[in-house]
């Protein structure tokens, strides 16, 4: 099995800002204010507005999957061994490109979660404190289906199982600052997998990988996929 971890760098050329590069989202917004449960409790309107803006941007016509997303979808379609994409991204560009074996470990921008019934619903419009949950009808209990700092990422059991049994682990477009995702390379490596980093530049965890290739995702990911498929 090939396990691929993706981060904001894979969507950068689709027009979605990364978090920690210059001009990134965390340059102008405080993580404490917009990406923690405490920030939401203190000022829900501000947090909802932050995600409303990001949702609106994601749904604007100029945002589309790029060659890197399309190459990973092709890999899943044509590979003789199973491929799992684990993404830290909350955009929907992998699924738009055609990837289906996909886990959104940090949640999804186009979904809402109800803290009353825990139901998760598709949500493509602005969210406000007075909205009712489509599942249980309770008002005032919806939040973005986003994993905030201090919260547990989703699908950790499936991800850990996949890391233990994969032949190859590839990390694409992530700076390696946020755990547990930043530790996946060590889990995969200690379980015997080959490990490869594909990124614009060396990430903070680059030395944990057997190998690294550096450049724009839209160029290095399709080249790598061509190589994998031609070797099978
Ligand atoms: P970061 O913004 O931390 O890192 C993005 C990485 O992508 C950097 O290492 C860049 O060098 C690289 N990069 C930028 N443009 C690229 C391109 N065109 N091609 C290839 N690589 C490129 O984003 P993440 O590592 O994804 O969590 O951040 C991890 C988590 O931190 C996010 O999921 C988010 C954030 O706080 C939550 O919101 C819960």
mmCIF file of C-alpha atoms and ligand atoms in Angstrom, residues 6-13 17-21 24 26 31 35 51 54 87-90 106 146-149 172-178 181 198-204 215-218 220, ligand 1:
data_model
loop_
_atom_site.group_PDB
_atom_site.id
_atom_site.type_symbol
_atom_site.label_atom_id
_atom_site.label_comp_id
_atom_site.label_asym_id
_atom_site.label_seq_id
_atom_site.Cartn_x
_atom_site.Cartn_y
_atom_site.Cartn_z
ATOM 1 C CA UNK A 6 -0.875 15.993 1.885
ATOM 2 C CA UNK A 7 -0.812 19.517 3.302
ATOM 3 C CA UNK A 8 -1.540 23.075 2.252
ATOM 4 C CA UNK A 9 1.357 23.145 -0.253
ATOM 5 C CA UNK A 10 -0.510 20.858 -2.661
ATOM 6 C CA UNK A 11 -3.384 23.369 -2.932
ATOM 7 C CA UNK A 12 -1.207 26.508 -3.082
ATOM 8 C CA UNK A 13 -1.083 26.537 -6.887
ATOM 9 C CA UNK A 17 -3.036 30.247 0.734
ATOM 10 C CA UNK A 18 -0.886 28.008 2.935
ATOM 11 C CA UNK A 19 -0.628 28.622 6.695
ATOM 12 C CA UNK A 20 3.028 29.293 7.451
ATOM 13 C CA UNK A 21 4.592 30.579 4.214
ATOM 14 C CA UNK A 24 0.058 32.546 4.780
ATOM 15 C CA UNK A 26 -1.362 32.427 10.205
ATOM 16 C CA UNK A 31 -4.423 30.581 15.835
ATOM 17 C CA UNK A 35 -8.605 27.809 15.418
ATOM 18 C CA UNK A 51 -14.448 29.990 7.976
ATOM 19 C CA UNK A 54 -12.575 30.508 3.431
ATOM 20 C CA UNK A 87 -5.005 15.026 3.906
ATOM 21 C CA UNK A 88 -4.589 17.772 6.461
ATOM 22 C CA UNK A 89 -6.391 20.076 4.040
ATOM 23 C CA UNK A 90 -9.981 21.087 4.648
ATOM 24 C CA UNK A 106 -8.425 17.913 9.990
ATOM 25 C CA UNK A 146 -12.818 21.575 11.354
ATOM 26 C CA UNK A 147 -10.360 20.032 13.810
ATOM 27 C CA UNK A 148 -8.992 22.900 15.877
ATOM 28 C CA UNK A 149 -5.772 22.994 17.878
ATOM 29 C CA UNK A 172 3.479 16.249 -0.049
ATOM 30 C CA UNK A 173 3.276 19.996 0.609
ATOM 31 C CA UNK A 174 3.397 20.043 4.381
ATOM 32 C CA UNK A 175 5.807 21.960 6.617
ATOM 33 C CA UNK A 176 5.931 19.236 9.278
ATOM 34 C CA UNK A 177 4.999 21.587 12.125
ATOM 35 C CA UNK A 178 1.732 20.027 13.271
ATOM 36 C CA UNK A 181 0.670 14.319 11.080
ATOM 37 C CA UNK A 198 7.833 16.065 -1.997
ATOM 38 C CA UNK A 199 7.780 19.748 -1.089
ATOM 39 C CA UNK A 200 8.754 23.193 -2.291
ATOM 40 C CA UNK A 201 11.650 23.147 0.164
ATOM 41 C CA UNK A 202 12.954 20.906 2.935
ATOM 42 C CA UNK A 203 10.375 20.706 5.733
ATOM 43 C CA UNK A 204 11.356 20.900 9.389
ATOM 44 C CA UNK A 215 9.971 21.951 -6.333
ATOM 45 C CA UNK A 216 6.405 22.973 -7.125
ATOM 46 C CA UNK A 217 3.828 20.276 -6.406
ATOM 47 C CA UNK A 218 2.267 20.721 -9.873
ATOM 48 C CA UNK A 220 7.194 17.152 -8.998
HETATM 49 P P1 LIG B 1 1.991 24.919 6.126
HETATM 50 O O1 LIG B 1 1.529 26.251 5.665
HETATM 51 O O2 LIG B 1 2.559 24.804 7.486
HETATM 52 O O3 LIG B 1 3.120 24.358 5.125
HETATM 53 C C1 LIG B 1 2.946 24.361 3.738
HETATM 54 C C2 LIG B 1 4.167 23.695 3.097
HETATM 55 O O4 LIG B 1 3.915 23.647 1.698
HETATM 56 C C3 LIG B 1 5.478 24.454 3.282
HETATM 57 O O5 LIG B 1 6.500 23.539 3.686
HETATM 58 C C4 LIG B 1 5.783 25.021 1.901
HETATM 59 O O6 LIG B 1 7.174 25.041 1.607
HETATM 60 C C5 LIG B 1 5.075 24.040 0.992
HETATM 61 N N1 LIG B 1 4.615 24.619 -0.280
HETATM 62 C C6 LIG B 1 4.151 25.861 -0.519
HETATM 63 N N2 LIG B 1 3.812 26.008 -1.806
HETATM 64 C C7 LIG B 1 4.071 24.821 -2.417
HETATM 65 C C8 LIG B 1 3.946 24.325 -3.751
HETATM 66 N N3 LIG B 1 3.456 25.073 -4.739
HETATM 67 N N4 LIG B 1 4.308 23.057 -4.001
HETATM 68 C C9 LIG B 1 4.808 22.259 -3.010
HETATM 69 N N5 LIG B 1 4.950 22.659 -1.742
HETATM 70 C C10 LIG B 1 4.587 23.921 -1.441
HETATM 71 O O7 LIG B 1 0.766 23.910 5.902
HETATM 72 P P2 LIG B 1 0.507 22.456 6.527
HETATM 73 O O8 LIG B 1 1.804 21.751 6.759
HETATM 74 O O9 LIG B 1 -0.502 21.806 5.688
HETATM 75 O O10 LIG B 1 -4.379 22.765 10.659
HETATM 76 O O11 LIG B 1 -0.118 22.844 7.918
HETATM 77 C C11 LIG B 1 -0.564 21.814 8.777
HETATM 78 C C12 LIG B 1 -1.764 22.263 9.564
HETATM 79 O O12 LIG B 1 -1.472 23.489 10.216
HETATM 80 C C13 LIG B 1 -2.992 22.588 8.726
HETATM 81 O O13 LIG B 1 -3.747 21.447 8.406
HETATM 82 C C14 LIG B 1 -3.754 23.522 9.597
HETATM 83 C C15 LIG B 1 -2.617 24.371 10.105
HETATM 84 O O14 LIG B 1 -2.787 24.999 11.308
HETATM 85 C C16 LIG B 1 -5.573 23.166 11.151
HETATM 86 O O15 LIG B 1 -6.135 24.176 10.786
HETATM 87 C C17 LIG B 1 -6.110 22.242 12.187
#
